[in-house]
PDB file of C-alpha atoms in Angstrom:
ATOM      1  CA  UNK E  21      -9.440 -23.253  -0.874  1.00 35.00           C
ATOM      2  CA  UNK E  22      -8.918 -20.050   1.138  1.00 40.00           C
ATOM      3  CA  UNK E  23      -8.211 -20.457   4.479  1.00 44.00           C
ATOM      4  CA  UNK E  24     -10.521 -18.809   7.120  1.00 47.00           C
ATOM      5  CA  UNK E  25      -7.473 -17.976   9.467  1.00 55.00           C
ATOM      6  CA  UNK E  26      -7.062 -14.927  11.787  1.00 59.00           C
ATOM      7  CA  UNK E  27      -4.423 -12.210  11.344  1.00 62.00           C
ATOM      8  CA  UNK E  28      -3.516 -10.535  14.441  1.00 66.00           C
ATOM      9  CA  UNK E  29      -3.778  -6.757  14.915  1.00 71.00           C
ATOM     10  CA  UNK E  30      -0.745  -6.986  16.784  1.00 75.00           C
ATOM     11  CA  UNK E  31       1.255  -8.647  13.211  1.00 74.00           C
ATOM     12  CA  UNK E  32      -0.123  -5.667  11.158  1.00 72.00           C
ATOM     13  CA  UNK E  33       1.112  -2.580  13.849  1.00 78.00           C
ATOM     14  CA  UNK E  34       4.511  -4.382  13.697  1.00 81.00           C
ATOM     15  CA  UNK E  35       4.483  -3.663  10.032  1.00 79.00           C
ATOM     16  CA  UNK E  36       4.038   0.114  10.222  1.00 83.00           C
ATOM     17  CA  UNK E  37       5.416   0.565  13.553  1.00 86.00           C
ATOM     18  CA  UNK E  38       8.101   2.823  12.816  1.00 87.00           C
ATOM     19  CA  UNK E  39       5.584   4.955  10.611  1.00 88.00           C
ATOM     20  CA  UNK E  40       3.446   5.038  13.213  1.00 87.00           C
ATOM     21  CA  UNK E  41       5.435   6.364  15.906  1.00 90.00           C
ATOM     22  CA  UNK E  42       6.991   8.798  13.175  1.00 89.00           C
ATOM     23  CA  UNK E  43       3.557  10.093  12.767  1.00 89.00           C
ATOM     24  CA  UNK E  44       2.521  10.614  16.053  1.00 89.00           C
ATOM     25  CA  UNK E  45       5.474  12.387  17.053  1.00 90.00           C
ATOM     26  CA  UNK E  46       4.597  14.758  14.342  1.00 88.00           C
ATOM     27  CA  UNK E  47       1.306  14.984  15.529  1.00 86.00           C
ATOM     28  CA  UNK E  48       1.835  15.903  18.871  1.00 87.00           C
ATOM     29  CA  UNK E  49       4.821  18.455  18.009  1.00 88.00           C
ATOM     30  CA  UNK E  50       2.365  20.235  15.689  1.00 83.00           C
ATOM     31  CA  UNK E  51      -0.121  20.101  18.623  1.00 79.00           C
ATOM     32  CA  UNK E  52       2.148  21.702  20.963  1.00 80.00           C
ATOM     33  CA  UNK E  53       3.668  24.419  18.479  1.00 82.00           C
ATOM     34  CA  UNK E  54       0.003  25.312  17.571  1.00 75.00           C
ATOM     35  CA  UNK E  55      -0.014  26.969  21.175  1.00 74.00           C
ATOM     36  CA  UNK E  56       2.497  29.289  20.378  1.00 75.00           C
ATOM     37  CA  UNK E  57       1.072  32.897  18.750  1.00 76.00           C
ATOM     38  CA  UNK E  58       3.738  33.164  15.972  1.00 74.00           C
ATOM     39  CA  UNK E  59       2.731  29.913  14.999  1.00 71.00           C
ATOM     40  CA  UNK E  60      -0.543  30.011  15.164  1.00 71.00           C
ATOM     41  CA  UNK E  61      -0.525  32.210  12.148  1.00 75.00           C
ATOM     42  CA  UNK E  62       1.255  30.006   9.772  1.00 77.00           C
ATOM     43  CA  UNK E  63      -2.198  28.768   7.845  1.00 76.00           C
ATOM     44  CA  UNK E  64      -2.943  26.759   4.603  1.00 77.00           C
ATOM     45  CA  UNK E  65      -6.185  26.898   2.474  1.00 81.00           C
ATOM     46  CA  UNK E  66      -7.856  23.636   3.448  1.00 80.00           C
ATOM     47  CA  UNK E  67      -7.868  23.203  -0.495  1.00 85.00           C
ATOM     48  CA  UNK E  68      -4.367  22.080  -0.824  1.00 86.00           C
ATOM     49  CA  UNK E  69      -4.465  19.135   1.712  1.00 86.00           C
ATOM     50  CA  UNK E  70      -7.830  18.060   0.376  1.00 88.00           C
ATOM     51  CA  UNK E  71      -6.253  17.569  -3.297  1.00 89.00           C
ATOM     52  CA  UNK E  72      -3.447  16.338  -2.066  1.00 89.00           C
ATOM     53  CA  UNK E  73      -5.882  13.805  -0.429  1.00 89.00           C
ATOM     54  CA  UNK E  74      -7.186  13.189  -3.347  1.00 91.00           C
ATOM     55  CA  UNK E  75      -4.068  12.469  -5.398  1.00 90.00           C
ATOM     56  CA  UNK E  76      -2.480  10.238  -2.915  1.00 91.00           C
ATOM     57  CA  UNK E  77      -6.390   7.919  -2.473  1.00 91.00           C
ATOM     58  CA  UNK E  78      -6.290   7.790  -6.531  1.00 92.00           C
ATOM     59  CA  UNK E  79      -3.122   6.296  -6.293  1.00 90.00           C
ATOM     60  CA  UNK E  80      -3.652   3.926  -3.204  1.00 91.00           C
ATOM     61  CA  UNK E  81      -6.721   2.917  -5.435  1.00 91.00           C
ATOM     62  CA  UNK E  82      -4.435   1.933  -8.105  1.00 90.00           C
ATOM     63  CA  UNK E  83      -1.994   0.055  -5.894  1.00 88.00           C
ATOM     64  CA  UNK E  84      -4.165  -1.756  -4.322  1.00 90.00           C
ATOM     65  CA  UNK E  85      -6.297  -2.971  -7.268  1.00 91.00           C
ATOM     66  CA  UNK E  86      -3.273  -4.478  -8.674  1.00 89.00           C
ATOM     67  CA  UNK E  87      -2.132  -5.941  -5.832  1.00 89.00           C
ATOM     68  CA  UNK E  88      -4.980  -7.540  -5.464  1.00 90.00           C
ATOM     69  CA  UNK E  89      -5.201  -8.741  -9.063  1.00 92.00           C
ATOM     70  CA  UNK E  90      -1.643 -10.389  -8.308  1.00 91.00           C
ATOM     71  CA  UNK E  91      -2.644 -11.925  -5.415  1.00 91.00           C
ATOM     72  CA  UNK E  92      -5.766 -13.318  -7.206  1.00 93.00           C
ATOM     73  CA  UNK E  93      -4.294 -14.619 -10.101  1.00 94.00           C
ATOM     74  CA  UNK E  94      -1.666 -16.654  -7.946  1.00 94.00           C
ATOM     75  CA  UNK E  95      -4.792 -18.289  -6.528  1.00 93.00           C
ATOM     76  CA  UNK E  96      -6.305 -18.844  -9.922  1.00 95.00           C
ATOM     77  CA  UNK E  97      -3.256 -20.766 -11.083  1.00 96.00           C
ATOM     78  CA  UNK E  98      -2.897 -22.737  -7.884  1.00 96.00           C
ATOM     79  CA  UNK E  99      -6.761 -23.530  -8.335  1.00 94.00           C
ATOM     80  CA  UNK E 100      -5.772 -24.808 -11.860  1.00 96.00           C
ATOM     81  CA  UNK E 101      -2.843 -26.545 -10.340  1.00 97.00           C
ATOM     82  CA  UNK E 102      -5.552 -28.464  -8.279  1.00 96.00           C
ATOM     83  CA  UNK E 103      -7.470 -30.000 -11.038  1.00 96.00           C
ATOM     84  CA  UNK E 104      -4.923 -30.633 -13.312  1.00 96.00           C
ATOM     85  CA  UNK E 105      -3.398 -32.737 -10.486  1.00 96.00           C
ATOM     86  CA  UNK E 106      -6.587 -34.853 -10.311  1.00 95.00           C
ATOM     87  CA  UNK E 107      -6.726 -34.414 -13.864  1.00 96.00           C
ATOM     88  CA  UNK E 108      -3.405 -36.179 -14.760  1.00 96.00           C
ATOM     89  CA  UNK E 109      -3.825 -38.791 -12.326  1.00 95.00           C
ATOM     90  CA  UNK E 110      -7.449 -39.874 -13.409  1.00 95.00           C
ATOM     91  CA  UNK E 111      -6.266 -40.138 -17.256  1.00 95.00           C
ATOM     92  CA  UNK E 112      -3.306 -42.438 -15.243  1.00 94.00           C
ATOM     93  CA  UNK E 113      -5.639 -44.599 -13.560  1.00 93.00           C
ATOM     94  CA  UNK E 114      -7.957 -44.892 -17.077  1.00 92.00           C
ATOM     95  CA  UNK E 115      -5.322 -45.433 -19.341  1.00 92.00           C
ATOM     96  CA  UNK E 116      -2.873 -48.391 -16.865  1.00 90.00           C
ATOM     97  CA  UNK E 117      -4.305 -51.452 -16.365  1.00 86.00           C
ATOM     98  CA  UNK E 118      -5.402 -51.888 -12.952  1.00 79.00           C
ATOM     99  CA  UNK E 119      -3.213 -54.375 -11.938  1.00 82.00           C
ATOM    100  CA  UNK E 120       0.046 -51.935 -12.899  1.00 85.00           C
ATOM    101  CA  UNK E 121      -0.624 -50.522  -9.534  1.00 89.00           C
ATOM    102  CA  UNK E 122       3.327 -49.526  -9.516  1.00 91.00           C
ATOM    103  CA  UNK E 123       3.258 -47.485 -12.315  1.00 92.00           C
ATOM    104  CA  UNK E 124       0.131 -45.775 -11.459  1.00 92.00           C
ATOM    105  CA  UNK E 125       1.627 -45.022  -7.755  1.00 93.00           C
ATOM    106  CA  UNK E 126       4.731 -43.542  -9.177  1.00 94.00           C
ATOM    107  CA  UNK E 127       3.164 -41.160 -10.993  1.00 95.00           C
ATOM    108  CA  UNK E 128       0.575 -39.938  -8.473  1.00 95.00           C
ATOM    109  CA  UNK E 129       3.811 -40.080  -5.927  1.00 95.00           C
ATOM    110  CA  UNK E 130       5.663 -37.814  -8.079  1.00 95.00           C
ATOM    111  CA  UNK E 131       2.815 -35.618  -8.915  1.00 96.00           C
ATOM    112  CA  UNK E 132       2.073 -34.985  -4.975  1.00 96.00           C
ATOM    113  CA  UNK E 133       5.971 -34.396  -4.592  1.00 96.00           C
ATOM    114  CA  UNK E 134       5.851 -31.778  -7.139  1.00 97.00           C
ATOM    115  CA  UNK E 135       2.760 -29.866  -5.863  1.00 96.00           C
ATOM    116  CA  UNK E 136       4.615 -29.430  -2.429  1.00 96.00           C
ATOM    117  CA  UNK E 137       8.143 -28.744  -3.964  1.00 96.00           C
ATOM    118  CA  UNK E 138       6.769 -26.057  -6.087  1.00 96.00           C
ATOM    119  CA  UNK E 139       4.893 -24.178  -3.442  1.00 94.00           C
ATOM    120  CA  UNK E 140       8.523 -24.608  -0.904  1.00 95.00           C
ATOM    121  CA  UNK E 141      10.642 -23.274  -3.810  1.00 94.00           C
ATOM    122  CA  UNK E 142       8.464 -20.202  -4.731  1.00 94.00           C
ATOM    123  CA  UNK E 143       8.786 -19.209  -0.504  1.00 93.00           C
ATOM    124  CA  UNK E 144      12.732 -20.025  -0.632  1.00 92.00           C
ATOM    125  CA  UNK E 145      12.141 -22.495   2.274  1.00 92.00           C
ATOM    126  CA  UNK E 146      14.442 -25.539   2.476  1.00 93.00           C
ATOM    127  CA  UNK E 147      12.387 -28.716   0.870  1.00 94.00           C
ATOM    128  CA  UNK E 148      10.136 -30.419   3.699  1.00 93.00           C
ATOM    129  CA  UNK E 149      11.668 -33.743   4.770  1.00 93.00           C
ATOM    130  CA  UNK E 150       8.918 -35.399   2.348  1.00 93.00           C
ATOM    131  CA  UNK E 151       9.765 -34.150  -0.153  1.00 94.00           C
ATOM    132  CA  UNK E 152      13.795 -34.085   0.456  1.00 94.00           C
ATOM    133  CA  UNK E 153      13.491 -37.986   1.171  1.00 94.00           C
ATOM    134  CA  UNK E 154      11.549 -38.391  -2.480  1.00 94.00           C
ATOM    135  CA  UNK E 155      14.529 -36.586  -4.333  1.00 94.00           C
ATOM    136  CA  UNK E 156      17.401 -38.416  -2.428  1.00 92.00           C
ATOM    137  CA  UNK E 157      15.923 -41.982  -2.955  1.00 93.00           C
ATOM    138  CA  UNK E 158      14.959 -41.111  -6.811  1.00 92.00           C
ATOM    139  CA  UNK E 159      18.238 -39.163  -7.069  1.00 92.00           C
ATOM    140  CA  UNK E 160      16.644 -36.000  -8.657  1.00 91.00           C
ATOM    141  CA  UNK E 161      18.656 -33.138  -8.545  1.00 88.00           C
ATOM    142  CA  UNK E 162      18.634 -29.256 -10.317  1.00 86.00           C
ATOM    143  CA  UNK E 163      18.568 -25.851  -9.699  1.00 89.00           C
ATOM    144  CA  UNK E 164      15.054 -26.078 -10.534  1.00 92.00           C
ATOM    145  CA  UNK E 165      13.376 -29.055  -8.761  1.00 94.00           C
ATOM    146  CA  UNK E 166       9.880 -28.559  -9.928  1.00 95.00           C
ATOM    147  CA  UNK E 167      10.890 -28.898 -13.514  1.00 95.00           C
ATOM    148  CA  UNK E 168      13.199 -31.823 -12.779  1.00 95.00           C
ATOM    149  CA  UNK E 169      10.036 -34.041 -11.209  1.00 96.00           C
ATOM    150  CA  UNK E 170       8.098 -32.675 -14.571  1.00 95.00           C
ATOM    151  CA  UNK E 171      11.042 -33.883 -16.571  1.00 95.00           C
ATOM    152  CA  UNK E 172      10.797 -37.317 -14.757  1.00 94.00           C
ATOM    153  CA  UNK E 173       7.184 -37.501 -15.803  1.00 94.00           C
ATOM    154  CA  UNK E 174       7.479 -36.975 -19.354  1.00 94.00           C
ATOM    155  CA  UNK E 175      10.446 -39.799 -19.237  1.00 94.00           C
ATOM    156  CA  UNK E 176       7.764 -42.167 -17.792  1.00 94.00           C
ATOM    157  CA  UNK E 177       4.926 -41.634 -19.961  1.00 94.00           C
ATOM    158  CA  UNK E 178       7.409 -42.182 -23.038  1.00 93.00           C
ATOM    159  CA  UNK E 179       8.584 -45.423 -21.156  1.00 91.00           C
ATOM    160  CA  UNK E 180       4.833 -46.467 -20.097  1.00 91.00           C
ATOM    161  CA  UNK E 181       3.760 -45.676 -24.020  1.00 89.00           C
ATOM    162  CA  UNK E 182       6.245 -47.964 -25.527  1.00 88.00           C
ATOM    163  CA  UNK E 183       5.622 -51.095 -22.869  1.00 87.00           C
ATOM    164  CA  UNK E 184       2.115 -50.841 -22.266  1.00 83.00           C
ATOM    165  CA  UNK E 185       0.504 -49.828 -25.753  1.00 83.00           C
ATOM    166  CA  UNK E 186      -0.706 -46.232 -25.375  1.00 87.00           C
ATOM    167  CA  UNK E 187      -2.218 -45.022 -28.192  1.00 89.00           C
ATOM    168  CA  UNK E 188      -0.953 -42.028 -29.761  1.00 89.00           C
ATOM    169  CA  UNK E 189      -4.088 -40.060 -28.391  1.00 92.00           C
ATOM    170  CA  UNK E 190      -3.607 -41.467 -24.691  1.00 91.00           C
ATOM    171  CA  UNK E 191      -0.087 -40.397 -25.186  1.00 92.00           C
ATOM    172  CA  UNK E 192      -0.819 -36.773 -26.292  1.00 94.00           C
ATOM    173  CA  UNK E 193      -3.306 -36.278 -23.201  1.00 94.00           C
ATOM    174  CA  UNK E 194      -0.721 -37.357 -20.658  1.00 94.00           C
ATOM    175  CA  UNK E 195       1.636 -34.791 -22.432  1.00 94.00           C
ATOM    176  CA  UNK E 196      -0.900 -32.146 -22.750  1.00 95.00           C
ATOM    177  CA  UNK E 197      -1.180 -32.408 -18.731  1.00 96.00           C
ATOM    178  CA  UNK E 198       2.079 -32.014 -18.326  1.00 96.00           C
ATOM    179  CA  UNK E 199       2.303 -29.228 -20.656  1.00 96.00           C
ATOM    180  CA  UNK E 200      -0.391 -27.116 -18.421  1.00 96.00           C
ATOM    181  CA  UNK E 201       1.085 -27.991 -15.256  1.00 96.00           C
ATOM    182  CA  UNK E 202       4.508 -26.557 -16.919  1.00 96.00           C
ATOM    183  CA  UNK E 203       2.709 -23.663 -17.872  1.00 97.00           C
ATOM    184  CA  UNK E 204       1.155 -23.159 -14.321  1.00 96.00           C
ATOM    185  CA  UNK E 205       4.503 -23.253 -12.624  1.00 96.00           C
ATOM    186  CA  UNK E 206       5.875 -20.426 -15.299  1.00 96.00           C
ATOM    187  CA  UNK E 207       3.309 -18.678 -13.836  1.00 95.00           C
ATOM    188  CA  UNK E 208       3.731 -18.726 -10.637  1.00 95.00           C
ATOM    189  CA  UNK E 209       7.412 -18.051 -11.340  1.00 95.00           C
ATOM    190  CA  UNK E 210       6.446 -14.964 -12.905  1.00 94.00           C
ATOM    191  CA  UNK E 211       4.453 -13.439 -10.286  1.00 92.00           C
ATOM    192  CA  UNK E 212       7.544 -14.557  -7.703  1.00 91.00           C
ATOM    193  CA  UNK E 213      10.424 -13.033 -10.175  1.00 90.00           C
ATOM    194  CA  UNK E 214       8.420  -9.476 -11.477  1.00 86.00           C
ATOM    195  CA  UNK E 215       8.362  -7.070  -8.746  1.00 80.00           C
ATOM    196  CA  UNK E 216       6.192  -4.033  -8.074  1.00 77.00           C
ATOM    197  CA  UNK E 217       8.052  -0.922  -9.800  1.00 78.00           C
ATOM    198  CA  UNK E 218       9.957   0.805  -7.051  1.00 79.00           C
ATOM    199  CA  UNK E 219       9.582   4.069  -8.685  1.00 80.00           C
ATOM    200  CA  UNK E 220       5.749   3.954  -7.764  1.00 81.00           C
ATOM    201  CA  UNK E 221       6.331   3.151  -4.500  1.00 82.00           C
ATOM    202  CA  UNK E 222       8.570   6.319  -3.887  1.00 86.00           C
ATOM    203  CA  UNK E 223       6.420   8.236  -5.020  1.00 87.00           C
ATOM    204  CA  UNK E 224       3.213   7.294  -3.301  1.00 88.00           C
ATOM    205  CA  UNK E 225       5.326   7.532   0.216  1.00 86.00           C
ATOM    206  CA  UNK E 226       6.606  11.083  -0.880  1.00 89.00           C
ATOM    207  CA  UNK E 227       3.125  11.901  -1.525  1.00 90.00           C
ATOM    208  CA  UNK E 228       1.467  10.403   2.015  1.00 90.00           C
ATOM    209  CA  UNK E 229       4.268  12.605   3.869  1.00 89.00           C
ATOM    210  CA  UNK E 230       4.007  15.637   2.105  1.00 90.00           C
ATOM    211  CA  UNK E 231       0.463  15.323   2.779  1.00 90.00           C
ATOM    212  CA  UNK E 232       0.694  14.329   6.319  1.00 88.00           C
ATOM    213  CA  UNK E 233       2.969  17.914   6.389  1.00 87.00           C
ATOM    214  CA  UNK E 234       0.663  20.156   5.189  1.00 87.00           C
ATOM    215  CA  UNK E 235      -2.750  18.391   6.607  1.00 86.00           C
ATOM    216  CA  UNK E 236      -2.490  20.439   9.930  1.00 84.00           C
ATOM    217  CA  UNK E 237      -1.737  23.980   8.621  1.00 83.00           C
ATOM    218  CA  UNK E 238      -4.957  23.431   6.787  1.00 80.00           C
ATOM    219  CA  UNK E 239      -6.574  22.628  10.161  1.00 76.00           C
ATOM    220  CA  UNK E 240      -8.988  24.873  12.315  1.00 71.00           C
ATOM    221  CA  UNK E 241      -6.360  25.573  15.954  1.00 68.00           C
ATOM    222  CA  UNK E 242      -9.619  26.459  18.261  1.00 71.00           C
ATOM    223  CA  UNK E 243      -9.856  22.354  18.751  1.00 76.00           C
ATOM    224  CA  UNK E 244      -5.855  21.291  19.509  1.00 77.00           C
ATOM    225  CA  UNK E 245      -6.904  17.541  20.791  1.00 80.00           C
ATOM    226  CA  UNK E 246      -8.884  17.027  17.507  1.00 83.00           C
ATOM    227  CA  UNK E 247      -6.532  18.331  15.339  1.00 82.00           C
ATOM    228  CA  UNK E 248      -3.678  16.126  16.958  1.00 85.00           C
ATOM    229  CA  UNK E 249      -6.454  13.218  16.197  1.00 87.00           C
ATOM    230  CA  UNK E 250      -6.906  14.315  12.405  1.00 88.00           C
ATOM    231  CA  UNK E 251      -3.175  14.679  12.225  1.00 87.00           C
ATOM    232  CA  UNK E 252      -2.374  11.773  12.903  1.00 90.00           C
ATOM    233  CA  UNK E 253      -5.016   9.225  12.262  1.00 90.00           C
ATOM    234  CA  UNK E 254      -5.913   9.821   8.327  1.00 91.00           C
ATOM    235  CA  UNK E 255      -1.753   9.657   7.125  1.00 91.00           C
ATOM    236  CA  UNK E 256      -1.973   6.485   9.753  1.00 91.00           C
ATOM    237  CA  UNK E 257      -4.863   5.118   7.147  1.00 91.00           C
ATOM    238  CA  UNK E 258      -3.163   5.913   4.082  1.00 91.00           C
ATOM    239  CA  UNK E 259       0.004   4.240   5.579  1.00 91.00           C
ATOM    240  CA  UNK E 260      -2.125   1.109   6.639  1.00 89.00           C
ATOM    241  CA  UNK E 261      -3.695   0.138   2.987  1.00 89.00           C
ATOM    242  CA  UNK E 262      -0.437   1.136   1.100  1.00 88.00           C
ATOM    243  CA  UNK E 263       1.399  -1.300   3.256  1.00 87.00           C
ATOM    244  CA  UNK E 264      -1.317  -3.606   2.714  1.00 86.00           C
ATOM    245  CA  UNK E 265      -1.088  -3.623  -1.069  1.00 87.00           C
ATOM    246  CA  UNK E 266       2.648  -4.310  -0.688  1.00 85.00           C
ATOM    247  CA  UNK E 267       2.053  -7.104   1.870  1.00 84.00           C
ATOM    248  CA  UNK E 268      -0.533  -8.891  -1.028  1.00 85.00           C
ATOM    249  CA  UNK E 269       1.425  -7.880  -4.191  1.00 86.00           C
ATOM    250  CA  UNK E 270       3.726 -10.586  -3.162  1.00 87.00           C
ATOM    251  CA  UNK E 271       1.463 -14.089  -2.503  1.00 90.00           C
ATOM    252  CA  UNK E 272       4.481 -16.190  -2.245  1.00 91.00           C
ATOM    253  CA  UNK E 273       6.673 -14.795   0.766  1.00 87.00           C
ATOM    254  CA  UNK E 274       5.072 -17.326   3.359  1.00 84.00           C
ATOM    255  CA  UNK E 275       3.008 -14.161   5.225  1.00 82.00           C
ATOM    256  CA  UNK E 276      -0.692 -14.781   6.784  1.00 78.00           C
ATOM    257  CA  UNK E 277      -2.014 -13.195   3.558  1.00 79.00           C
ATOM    258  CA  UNK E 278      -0.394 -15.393   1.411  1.00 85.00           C
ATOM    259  CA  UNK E 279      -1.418 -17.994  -1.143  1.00 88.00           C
ATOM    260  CA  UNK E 280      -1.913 -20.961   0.897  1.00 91.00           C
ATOM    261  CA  UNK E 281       0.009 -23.078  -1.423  1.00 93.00           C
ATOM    262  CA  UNK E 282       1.198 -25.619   1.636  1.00 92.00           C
ATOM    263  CA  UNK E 283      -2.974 -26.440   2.337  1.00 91.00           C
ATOM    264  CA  UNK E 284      -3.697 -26.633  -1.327  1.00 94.00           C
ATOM    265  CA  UNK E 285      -0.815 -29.303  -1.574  1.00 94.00           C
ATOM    266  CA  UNK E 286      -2.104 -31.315   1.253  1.00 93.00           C
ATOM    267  CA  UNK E 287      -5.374 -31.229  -0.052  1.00 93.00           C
ATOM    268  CA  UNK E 288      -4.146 -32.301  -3.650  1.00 95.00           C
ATOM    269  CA  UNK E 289      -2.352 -35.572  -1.851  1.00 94.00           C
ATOM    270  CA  UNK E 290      -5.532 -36.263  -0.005  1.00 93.00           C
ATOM    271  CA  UNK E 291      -7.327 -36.065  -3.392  1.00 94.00           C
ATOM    272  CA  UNK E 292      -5.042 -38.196  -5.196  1.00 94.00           C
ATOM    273  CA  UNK E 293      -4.490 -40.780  -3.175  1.00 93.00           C
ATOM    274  CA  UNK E 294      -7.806 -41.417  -2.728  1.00 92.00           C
ATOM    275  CA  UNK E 295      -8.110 -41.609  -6.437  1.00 91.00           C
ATOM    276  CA  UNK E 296      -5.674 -44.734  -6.426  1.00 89.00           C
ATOM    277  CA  UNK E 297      -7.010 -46.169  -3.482  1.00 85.00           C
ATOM    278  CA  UNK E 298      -4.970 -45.211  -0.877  1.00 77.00           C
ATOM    279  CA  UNK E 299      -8.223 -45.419   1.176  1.00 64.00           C
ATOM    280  CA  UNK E 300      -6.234 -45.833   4.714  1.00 61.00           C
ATOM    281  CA  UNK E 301      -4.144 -42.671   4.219  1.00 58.00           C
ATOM    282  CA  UNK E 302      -5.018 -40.073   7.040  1.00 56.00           C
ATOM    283  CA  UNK E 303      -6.946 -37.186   6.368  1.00 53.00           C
ATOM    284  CA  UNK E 304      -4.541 -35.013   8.185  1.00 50.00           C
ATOM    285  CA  UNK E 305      -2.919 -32.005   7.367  1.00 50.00           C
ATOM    286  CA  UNK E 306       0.936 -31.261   8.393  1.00 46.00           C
ATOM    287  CA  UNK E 307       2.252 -28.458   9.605  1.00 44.00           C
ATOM    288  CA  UNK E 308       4.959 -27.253   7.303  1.00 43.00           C
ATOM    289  CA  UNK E 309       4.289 -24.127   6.993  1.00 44.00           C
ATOM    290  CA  UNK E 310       4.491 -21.596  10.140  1.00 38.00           C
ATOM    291  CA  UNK E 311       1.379 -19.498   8.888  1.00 43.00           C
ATOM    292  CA  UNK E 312      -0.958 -22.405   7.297  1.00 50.00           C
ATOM    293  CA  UNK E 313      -2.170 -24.426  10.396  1.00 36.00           C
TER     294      UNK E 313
END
């Protein structure tokens, strides 16, 4: 699910602000300096700034495409998060006898409590009072929560194989859920932990200034007001999608462009408590996270 939420201009300009005004002061000083004579004579072959141009779109081409394949692939796992969550929790309901409505409510209490806890501990929030009440009455405690409720599910289904007669088969499907939702949360780990280089980065700002530098010496000075405009406005777009690649390299910092893990986790709980007829729980979404309404 991908949430159809509006980002404000206003959030974005905040974000470059400081380039901006860095820019524009630029801009205008090389506007005003173009009206002296001596200046006037200082003149670049438009060639230079166009491959610069060049070389710095190439590699905002680059950045972005991975950024957005980082971004993506956090929502691929999270979508596999989703029905492995159902997943696990229909095998629970077909494997327990009916009447073990305990057992079955356990695990699809623990496997809602993990969804949430995951997606709170990749943002570095402090746990939601849901999910902090869970851990204190279960007395689960770690430095990695998420594994810990995992931990407490593999205990169970060895417990619940023993006293209620899985078969070896039952028992191996159970695990094998377990296993993928492990495997999911190493991903999601991964993408949190590996940053962008930094090296890259440097070097795509060095390039964007030295460009935004030379861009008006390569200029025609009959039209001042337009090249003031051209000055300023093309390193202003360059700026704008290189700090949008580094805003969506990163889909777990709890930003509007984020994964929407907090929604996705609501809408597993709906889902599974459904499944174990929880019919009178309300459809209703909380508000735990500031940009996921």
């Amino acid at each position: 699910m991908l949430l159809n939420k509006k980002i404000s201009v206003w959030y974005f300009i905040r974000e470059i602000k400081s380039q901006i005004l860095f820019i524009g002061i630029f801009a205008i000083a090389i506007g005003l300096l173009d009206m002296l004579p001596w200046f006037r004579k200082i003149s670049l072959p438009l060639n230079i700034p166009a491959l610069l141009g060049t070389a710095v779109s190439l590699l905002l081409a680059f950045r972005t495409s991975q950024s957005y394949e980082r971004w993506w692939e956090a929502r691929t796992v999270w979508g596999a998060i989703v029905n492995d969550s159902r997943t696990f929790i229909r095998l629970v309901t077909q494997f327990l006898p009916s009447e073990d409505h305990k057992t079955i409510r356990d695990f699809a209490e623990r496997q809602i409590i993990w969804t949430f806890a995951l997606g709170e501990s990749l943002r570095k929030l402090p746990f939601s009072d849901k999910v902090q009440k869970y851990l204190d009455e279960n007395n689960i405690n770690g430095l990695n929560i998420p594994n810990a409720l995992l931990d407490e599910h593999s205990k169970q289904i060895k417990e619940v194989s023993a006293s209620k007669g899985l078969s070896d088969f039952q028992q191996m499907q159970l695990n094998d859920m377990v296993t993928r939702l492990c495997d999911s949360m190493g991903k999601c780990e991964r993408l949190k932990n590996t940053v962008f280089p930094r090296s890259y980065s440097i070097l795509v700002h060095i390039l964007i200034y030295v460009f935004a530098l030379v861009l008006p010496f390569g200029l025609d000075d009959s039209q001042l007001t337009i090249e003031i405009i051209i000055t300023f406005l093309i390193p202003i777009i360059f700026i704008a999608i290189e700090k949008t690649s580094i805003i969506m390299q990163d889909p777990f910092e709890n930003r509007p462009v984020d994964t929407p893990v907090t929604s996705l986790a609501q809408t597993i709980e709906i889902n599974i408590r459904q499944m174990i007829g929880e019919q009178n729980f309300p459809l209703k979404k909380e508000n735990t996270s500031y940009y996921e309404m």
